CSV table of C-alpha atoms and ligand atoms in Angstrom, one decimal:
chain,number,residue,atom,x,y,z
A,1,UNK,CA,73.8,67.9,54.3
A,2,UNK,CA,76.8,69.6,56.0
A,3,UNK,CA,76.8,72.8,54.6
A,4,UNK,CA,79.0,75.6,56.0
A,5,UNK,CA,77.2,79.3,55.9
A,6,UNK,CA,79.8,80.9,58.1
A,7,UNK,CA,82.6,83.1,57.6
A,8,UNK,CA,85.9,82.0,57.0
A,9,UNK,CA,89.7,82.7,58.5
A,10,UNK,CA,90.0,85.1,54.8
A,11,UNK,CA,86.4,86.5,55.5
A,12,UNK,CA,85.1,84.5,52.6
A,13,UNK,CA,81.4,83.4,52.4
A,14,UNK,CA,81.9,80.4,50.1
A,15,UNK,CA,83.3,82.3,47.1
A,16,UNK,CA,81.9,85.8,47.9
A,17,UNK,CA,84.0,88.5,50.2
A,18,UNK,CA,87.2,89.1,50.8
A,19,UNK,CA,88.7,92.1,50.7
A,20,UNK,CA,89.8,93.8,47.5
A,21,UNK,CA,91.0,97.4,47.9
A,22,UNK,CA,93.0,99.7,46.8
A,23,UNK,CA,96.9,98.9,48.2
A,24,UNK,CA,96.9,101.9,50.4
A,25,UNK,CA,93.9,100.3,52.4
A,26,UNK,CA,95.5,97.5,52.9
A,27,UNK,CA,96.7,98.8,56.3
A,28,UNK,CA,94.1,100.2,57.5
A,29,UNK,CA,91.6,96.9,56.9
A,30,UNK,CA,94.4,94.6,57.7
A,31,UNK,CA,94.4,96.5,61.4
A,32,UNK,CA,90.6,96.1,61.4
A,33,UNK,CA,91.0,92.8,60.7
A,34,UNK,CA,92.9,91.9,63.5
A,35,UNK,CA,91.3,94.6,66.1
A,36,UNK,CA,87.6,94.0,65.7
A,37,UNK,CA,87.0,90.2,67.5
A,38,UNK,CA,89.2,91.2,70.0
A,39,UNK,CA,87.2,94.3,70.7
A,40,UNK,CA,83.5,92.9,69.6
A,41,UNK,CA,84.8,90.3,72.6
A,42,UNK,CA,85.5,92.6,75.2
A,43,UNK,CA,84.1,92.7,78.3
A,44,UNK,CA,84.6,97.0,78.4
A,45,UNK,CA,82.7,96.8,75.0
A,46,UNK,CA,79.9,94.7,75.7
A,47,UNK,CA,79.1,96.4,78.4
A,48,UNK,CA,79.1,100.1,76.9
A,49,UNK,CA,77.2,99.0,73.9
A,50,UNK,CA,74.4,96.9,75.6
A,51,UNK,CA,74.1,99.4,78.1
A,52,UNK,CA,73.7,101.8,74.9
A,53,UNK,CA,71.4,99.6,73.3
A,54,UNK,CA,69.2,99.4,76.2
A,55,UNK,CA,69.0,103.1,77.4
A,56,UNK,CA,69.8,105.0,74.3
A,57,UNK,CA,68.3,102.7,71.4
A,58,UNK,CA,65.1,101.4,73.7
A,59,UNK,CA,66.0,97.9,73.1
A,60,UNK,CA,64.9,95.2,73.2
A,61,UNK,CA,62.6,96.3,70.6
A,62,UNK,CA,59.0,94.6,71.2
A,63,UNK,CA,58.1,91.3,69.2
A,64,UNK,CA,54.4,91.8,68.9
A,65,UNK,CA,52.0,89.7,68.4
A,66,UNK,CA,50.4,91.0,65.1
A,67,UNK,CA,46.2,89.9,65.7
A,68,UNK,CA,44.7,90.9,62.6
A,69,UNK,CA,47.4,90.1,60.1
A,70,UNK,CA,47.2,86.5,61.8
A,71,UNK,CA,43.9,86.0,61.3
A,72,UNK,CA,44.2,87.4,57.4
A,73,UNK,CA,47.1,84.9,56.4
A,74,UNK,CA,45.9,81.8,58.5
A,75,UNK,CA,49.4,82.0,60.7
A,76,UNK,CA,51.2,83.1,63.8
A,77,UNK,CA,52.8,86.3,62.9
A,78,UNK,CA,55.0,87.9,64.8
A,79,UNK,CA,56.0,91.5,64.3
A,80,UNK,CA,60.1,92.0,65.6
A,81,UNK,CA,59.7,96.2,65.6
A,82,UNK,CA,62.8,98.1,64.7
A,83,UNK,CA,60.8,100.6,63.6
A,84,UNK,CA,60.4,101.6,67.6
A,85,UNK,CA,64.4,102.4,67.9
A,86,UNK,CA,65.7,105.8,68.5
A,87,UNK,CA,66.4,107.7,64.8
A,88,UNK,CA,63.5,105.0,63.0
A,89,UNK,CA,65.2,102.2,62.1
A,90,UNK,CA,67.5,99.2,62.9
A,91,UNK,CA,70.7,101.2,61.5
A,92,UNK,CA,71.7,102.4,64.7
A,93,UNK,CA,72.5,98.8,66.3
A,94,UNK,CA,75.6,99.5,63.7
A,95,UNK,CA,76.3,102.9,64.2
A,96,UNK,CA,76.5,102.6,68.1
A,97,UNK,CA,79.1,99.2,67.6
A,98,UNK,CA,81.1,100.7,65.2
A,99,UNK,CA,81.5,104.0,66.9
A,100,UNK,CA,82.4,102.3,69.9
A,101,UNK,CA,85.2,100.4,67.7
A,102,UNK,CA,86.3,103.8,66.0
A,103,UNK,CA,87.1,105.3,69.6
A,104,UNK,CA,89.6,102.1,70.8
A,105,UNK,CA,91.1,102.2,67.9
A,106,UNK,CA,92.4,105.8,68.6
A,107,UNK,CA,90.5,107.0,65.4
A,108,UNK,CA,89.4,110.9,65.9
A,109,UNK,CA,87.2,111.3,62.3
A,110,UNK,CA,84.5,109.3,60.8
A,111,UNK,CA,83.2,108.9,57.7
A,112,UNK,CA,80.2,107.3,56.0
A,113,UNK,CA,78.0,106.8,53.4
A,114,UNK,CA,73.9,107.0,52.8
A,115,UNK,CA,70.9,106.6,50.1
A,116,UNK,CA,68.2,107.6,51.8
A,117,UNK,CA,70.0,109.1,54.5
A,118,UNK,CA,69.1,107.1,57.3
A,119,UNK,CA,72.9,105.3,57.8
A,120,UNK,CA,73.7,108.7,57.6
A,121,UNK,CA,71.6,110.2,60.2
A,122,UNK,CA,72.1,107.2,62.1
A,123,UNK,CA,75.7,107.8,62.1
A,124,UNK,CA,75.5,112.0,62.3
A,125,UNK,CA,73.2,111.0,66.0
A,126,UNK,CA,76.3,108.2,67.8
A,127,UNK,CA,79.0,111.0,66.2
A,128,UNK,CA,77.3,113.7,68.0
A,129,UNK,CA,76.7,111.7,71.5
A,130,UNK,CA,80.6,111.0,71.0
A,131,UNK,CA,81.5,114.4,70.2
A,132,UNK,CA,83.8,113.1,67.2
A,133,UNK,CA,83.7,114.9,63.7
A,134,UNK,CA,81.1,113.4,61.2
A,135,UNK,CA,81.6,113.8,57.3
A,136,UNK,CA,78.9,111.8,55.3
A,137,UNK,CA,79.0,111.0,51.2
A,138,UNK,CA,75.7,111.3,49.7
A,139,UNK,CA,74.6,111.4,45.7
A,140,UNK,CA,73.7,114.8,44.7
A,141,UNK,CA,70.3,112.9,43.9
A,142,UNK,CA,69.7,111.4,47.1
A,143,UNK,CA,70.8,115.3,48.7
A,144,UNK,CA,67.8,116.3,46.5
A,145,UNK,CA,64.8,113.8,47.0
A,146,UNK,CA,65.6,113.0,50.7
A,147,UNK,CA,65.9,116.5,52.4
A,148,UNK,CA,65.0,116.4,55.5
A,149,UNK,CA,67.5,113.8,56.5
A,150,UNK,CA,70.0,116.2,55.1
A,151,UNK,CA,68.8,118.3,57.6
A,152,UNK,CA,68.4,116.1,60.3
A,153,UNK,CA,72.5,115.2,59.7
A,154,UNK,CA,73.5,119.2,59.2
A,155,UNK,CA,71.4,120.1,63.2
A,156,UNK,CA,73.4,116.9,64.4
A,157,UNK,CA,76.7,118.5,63.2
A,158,UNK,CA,77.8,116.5,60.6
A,159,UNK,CA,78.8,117.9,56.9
A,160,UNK,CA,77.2,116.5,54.0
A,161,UNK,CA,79.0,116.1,50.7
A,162,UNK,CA,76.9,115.8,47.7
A,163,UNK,CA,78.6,113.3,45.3
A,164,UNK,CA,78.5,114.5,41.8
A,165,UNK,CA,80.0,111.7,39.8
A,166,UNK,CA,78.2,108.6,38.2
A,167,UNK,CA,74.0,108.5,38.8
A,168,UNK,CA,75.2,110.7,41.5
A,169,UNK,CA,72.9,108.0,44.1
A,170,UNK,CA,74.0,105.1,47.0
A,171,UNK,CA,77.1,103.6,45.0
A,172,UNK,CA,78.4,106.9,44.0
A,173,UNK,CA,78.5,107.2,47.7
A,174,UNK,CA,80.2,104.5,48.7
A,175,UNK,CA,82.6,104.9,46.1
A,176,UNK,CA,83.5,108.2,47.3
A,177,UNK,CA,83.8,107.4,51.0
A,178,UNK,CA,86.2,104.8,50.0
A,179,UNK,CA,88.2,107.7,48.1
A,180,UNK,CA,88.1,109.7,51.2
A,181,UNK,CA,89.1,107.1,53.2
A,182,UNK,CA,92.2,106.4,50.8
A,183,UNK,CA,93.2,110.0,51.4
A,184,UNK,CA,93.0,110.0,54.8
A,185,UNK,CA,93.9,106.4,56.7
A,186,UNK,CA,95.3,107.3,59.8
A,187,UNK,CA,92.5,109.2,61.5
A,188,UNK,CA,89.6,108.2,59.8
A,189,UNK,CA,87.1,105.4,60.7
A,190,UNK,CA,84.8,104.4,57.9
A,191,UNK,CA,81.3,103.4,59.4
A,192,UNK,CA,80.1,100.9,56.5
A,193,UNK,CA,76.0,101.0,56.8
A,194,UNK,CA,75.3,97.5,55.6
A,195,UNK,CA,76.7,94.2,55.4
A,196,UNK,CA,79.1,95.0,52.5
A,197,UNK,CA,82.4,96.4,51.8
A,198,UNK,CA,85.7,94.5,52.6
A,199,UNK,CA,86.1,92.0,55.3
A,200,UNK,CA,85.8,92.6,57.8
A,201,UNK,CA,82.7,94.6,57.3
A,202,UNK,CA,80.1,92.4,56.5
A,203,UNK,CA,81.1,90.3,59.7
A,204,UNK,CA,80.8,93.7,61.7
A,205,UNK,CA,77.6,94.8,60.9
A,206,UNK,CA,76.3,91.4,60.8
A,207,UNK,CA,77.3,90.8,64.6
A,208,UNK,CA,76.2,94.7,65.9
A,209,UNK,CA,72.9,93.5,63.9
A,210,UNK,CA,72.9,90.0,66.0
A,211,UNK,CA,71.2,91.4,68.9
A,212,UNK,CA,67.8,91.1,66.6
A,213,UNK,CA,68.0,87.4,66.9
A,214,UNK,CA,69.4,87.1,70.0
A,215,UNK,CA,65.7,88.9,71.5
A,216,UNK,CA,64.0,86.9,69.1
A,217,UNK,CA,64.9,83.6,70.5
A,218,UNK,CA,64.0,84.4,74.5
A,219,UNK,CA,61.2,86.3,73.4
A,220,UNK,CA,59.5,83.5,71.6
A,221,UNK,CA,60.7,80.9,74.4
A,222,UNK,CA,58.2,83.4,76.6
A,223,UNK,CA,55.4,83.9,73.9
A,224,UNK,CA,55.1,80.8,72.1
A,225,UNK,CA,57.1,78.3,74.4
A,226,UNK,CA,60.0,77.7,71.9
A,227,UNK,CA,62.8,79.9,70.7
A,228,UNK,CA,62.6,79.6,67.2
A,229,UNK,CA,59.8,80.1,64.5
A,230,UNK,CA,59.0,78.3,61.6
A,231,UNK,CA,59.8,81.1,59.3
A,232,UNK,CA,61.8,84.4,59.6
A,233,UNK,CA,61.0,86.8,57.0
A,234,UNK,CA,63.1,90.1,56.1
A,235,UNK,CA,64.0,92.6,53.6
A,236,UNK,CA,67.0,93.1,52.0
A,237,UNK,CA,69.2,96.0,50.2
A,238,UNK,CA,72.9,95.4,51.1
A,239,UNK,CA,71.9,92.9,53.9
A,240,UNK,CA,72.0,94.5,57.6
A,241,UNK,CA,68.4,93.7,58.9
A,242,UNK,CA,68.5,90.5,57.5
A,243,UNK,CA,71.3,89.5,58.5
A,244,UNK,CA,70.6,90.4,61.8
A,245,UNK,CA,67.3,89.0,62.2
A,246,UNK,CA,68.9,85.8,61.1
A,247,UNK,CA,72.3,85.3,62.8
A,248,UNK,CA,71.4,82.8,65.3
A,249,UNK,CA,69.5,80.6,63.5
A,250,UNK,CA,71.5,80.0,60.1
A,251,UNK,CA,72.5,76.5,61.7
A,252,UNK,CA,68.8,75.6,62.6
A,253,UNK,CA,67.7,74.1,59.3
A,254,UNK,CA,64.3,73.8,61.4
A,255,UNK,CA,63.7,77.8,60.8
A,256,UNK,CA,62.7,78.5,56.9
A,257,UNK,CA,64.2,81.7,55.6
A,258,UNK,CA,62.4,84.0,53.4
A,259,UNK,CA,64.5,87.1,52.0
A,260,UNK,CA,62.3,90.2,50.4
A,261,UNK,CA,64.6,91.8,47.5
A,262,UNK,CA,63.6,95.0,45.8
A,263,UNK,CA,61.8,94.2,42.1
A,264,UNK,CA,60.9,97.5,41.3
A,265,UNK,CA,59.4,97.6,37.9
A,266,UNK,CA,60.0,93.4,37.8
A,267,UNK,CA,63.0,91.2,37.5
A,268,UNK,CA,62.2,91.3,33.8
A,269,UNK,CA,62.3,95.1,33.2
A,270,UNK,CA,65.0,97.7,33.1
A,271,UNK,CA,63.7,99.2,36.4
A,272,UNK,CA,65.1,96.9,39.4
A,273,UNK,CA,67.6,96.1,42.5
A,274,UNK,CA,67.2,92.7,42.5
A,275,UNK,CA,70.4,91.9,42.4
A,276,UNK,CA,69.9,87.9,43.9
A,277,UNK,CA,67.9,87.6,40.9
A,278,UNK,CA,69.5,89.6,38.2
A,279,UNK,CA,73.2,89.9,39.2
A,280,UNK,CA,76.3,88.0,38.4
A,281,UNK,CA,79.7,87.2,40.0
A,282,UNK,CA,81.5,90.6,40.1
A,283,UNK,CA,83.6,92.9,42.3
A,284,UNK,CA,82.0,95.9,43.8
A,285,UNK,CA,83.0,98.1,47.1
A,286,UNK,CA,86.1,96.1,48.0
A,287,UNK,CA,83.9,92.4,48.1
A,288,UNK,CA,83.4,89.3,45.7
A,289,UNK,CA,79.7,89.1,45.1
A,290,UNK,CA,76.6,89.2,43.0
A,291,UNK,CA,76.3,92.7,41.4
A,292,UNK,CA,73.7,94.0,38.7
A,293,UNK,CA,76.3,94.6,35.5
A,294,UNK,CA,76.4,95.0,31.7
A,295,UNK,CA,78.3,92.2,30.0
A,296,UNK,CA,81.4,94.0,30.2
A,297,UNK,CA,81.5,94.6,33.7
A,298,UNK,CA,79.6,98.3,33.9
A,299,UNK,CA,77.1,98.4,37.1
A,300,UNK,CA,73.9,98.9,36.4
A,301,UNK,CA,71.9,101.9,38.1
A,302,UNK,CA,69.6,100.2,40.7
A,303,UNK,CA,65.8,101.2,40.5
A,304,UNK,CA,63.3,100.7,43.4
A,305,UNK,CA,60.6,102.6,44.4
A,306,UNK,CA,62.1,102.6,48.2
A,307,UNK,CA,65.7,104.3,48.4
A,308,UNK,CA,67.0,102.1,51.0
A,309,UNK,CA,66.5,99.3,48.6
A,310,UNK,CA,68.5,100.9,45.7
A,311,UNK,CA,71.9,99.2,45.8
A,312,UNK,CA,73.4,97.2,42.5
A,313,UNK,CA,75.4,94.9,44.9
A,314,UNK,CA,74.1,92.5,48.0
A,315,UNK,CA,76.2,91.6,50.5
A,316,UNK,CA,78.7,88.8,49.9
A,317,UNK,CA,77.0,86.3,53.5
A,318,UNK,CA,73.1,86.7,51.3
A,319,UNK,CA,75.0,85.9,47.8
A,320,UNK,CA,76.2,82.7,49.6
A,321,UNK,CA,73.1,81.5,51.6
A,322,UNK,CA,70.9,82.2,48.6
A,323,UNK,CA,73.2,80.2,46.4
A,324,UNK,CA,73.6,77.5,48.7
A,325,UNK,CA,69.4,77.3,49.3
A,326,UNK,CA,69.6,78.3,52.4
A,327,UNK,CA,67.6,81.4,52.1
A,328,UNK,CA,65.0,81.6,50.0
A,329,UNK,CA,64.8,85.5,47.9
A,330,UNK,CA,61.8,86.6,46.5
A,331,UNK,CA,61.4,89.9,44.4
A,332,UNK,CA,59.0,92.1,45.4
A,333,UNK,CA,57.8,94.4,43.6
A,334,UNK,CA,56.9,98.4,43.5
A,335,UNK,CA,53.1,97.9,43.6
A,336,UNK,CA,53.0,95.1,45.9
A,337,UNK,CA,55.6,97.2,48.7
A,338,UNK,CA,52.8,99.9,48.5
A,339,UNK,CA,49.8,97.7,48.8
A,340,UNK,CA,51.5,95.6,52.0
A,341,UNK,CA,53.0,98.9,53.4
A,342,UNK,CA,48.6,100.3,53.5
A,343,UNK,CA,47.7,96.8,54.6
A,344,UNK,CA,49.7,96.7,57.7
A,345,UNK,CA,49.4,100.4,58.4
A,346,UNK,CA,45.2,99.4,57.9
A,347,UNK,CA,45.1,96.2,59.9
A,348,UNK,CA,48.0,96.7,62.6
A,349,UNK,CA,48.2,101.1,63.0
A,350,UNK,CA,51.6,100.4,61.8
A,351,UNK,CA,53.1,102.6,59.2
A,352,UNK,CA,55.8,100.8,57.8
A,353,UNK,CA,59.1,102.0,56.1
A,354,UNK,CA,58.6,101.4,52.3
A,355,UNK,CA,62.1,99.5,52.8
A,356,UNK,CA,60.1,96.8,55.4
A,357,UNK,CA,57.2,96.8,53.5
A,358,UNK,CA,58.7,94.4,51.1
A,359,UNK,CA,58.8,92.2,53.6
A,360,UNK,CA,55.4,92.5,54.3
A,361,UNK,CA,54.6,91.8,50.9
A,362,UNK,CA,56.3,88.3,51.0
A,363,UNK,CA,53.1,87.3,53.3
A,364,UNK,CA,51.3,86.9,50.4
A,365,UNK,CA,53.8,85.0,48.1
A,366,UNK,CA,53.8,82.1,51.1
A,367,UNK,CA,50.9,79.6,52.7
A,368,UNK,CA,51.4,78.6,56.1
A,369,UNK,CA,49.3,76.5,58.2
A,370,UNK,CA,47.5,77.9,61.2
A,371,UNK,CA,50.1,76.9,63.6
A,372,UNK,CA,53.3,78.3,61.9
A,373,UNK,CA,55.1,80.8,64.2
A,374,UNK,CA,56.1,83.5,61.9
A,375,UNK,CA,58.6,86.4,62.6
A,376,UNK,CA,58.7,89.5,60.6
A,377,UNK,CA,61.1,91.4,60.8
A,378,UNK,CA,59.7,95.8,60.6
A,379,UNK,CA,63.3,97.3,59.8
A,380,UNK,CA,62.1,100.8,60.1
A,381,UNK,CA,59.1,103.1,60.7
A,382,UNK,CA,57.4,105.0,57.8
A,383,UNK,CA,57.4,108.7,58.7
A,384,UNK,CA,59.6,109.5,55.8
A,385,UNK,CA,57.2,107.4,53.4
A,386,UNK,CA,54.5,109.0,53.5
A,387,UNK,CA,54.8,111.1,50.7
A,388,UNK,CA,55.7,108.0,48.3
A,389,UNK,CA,52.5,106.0,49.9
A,390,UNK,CA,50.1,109.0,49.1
A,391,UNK,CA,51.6,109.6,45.9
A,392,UNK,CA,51.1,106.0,44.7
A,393,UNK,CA,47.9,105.1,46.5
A,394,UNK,CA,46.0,103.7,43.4
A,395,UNK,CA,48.2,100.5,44.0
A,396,UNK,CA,45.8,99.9,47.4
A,397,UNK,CA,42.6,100.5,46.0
A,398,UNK,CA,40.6,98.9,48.5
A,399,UNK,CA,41.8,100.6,51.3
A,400,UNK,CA,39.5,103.4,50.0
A,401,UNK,CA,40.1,107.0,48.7
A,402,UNK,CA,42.2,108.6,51.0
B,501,PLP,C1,68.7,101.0,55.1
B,501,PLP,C2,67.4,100.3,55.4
B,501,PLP,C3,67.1,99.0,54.9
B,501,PLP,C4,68.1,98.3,54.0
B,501,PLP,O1,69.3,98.0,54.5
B,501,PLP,P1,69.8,96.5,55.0
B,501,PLP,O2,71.2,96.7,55.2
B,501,PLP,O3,69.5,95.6,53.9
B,501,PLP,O4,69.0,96.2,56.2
B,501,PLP,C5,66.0,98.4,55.2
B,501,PLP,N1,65.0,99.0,56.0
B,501,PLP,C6,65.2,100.2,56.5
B,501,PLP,C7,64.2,100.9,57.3
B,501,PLP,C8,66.4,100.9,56.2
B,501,PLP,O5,66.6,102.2,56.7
């Protein structure tokens, strides 16, 4: 087998990606196009963004060694914890790159979108340390059940737009950045959260994401002896973590891949984001990919109990490496994200973000044998889960009455 996972010259994955937008974009992604390997390549930019990374972020995150969780499911299991970066999560590998980019390219405004809110704090921290002005799209849902981000982005400075149109949640969003972003071209840089959204997006985020894999591989060479595992497990909404905690070892057919999607209620029910599972061919946020969809092309609302999970579409690079069998997706659903989110947070005194608690959940779906090196990616920490845990506790039973 000689398959080819990569990108293309068109920023095609296979048949998924490209770049469909409006005709006034074309510009302004046909510039990004040309600007961002040039820059991304840079010696000036490497140097400001690891340098950022290291004192700013904390990287490298640890890759620890999880004892107890080992033990349980007869494997080596190795936690890779984003959770420990500065603002919670792994978002802010993105935000730092992209900001970075926004500034060479003369760009003075930036714009984003956010679910849950953590791309948009994410982005409201790297716009404040740069001093440039910060707008963010948000549903006037998300505004609602996730306040304290809201907050968190209004002390960093940036102004919060509460999207009133469609289910008024993530893709509302992005739609509406994109409009925003149509009106205003010349100054404006658009800092896509996830690996989705025209090329060159998904390439973007999937490289500022890179550096997950790039630890990986030197911190297993000093842990274990070797520099890859035997499985990498991750969750994924439009892609980001995932792809990052993959990137260098696509090629390396030695490494299995196991992708945690969103079930929700079930694959079979109204109630899901599994889009890898439920979603067909379709065009959504300016890419060729897998989107959930009526028959006649509506999108479907996304369901998941985790809001950082609750996208219809998937980016086009996980349409194409699912496809091709390269990655292996697994739904996970509601009850089991809960019950893996408790068992970790029992075993390890790790509180998990509901979103990377889906990955935790895969553990179970999978046997190993006792010497399978196993790396996990933790996208995020808890904190803001908490409520959602408490609240739906009876799905961990055993881990007592709280
Ligand atoms: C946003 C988020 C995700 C999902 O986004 P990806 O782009 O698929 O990584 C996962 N985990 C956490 C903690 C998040 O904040």
């Amino acid at each position: 087998m000689n398959k080819n996972y990569n990108i293309d010259e068109r920023g095609f994955f296979g048949r998924y990606g490209g770049a469909y937008v409006p005709e006034i974009l074309y510009k302004c992604v046909h510039d990004l196009q040309e600007a961002y390997l040039p820059i991304i390549e840079s010696d000036d930019f490497r140097q400001e963004y690891h340098n950022l990374l290291r004192d700013y972020v904390g990287r490298p995150s640890p890759l620890y060694f999880a004892k107890r969780m080992s033990e349980h499911y007869g494997c080596q299991l190795y936690l890779k914890r984003e959770d420990l970066n500065h603002t919670g999560a792994h978002k802010i590998n993105n935000t730092i790159g992209q900001i970075l980019m926004a500034k060479r390219m003369g760009k003075t405004r930036i714009i984003a979108e956010t679910g849950a809110g953590q791309h948009g704090v994410a982005t409201a921290t790297v716009c404040a340390l740069m001093n440039m002005r910060c707008e963010i799209f948000m549903g006037k849902t998300d505004v609602e059940r996730q306040h304290t981000n809201v907050e968190r982005m209004r002390m960093l400075g940036a102004e919060v737009h509460a999207v009133t149109t469609g289910n008024m949640t993530l893709s509302d969003a992005c739609s509406e950045a994109i409009r925003d972003w149509c009106c205003h071209p010349q100054d404006t840089f658009y800092i896509v959260g996830s690996t989705m959204g025209p090329h060159p997006y998904p390439d973007i985020v999937a490289r500022m994401q890179s550096v997950i894999s790039e630890e990986i591989k030197w911190q297993l060479e000093e842990k274990v002896g070797r520099n890859y595992p035997d499985y990498l497990i991750a969750c994924v909404g439009g892609g980001s973590n995932a792809a990052g905690t993959i990137y260098h070892y696509i090629n390396d057919e030695r490494v299995k891949i196991y992708l945690a999607e969103a079930g929700g209620h079930g694959i079979h029910s109204d109630y899901t984001a599994a889009t890898m599972h439920c979603g067909t061919e379709g065009i959504l946020h300016g890419a060729r990919t897998l989107v959930m969809q009526t028959p006649d092309g509506q999108i479907k609302e996304a369901f998941t109990i985790s809001a950082g999970l609750d996208y219809p579409g998937i980016g086009p690079m996980h349409a194409h490496l699912a496809e091709s069998g390269r990655t292996n997706v697994l739904a996970v659903n509601d009850d089991e994200a809960i019950y893996a989110g408790y068992e970790l947070t029992r075993m390890e005194g790790i509180i998990p973000a509901i979103e990377s608690a889906h990955a935790v959940a895969a553990l179970k779906k999978l046997s190993f044998k006792p010497t399978d090196v196993v790396v996990l990616t933790v996208s995020g920490r808890g904190d803001k889960d908490v409520q959602t845990y408490l609240n739906n506790k009876s799905f961990a039973k055993e881990y007592g009455d709280f």
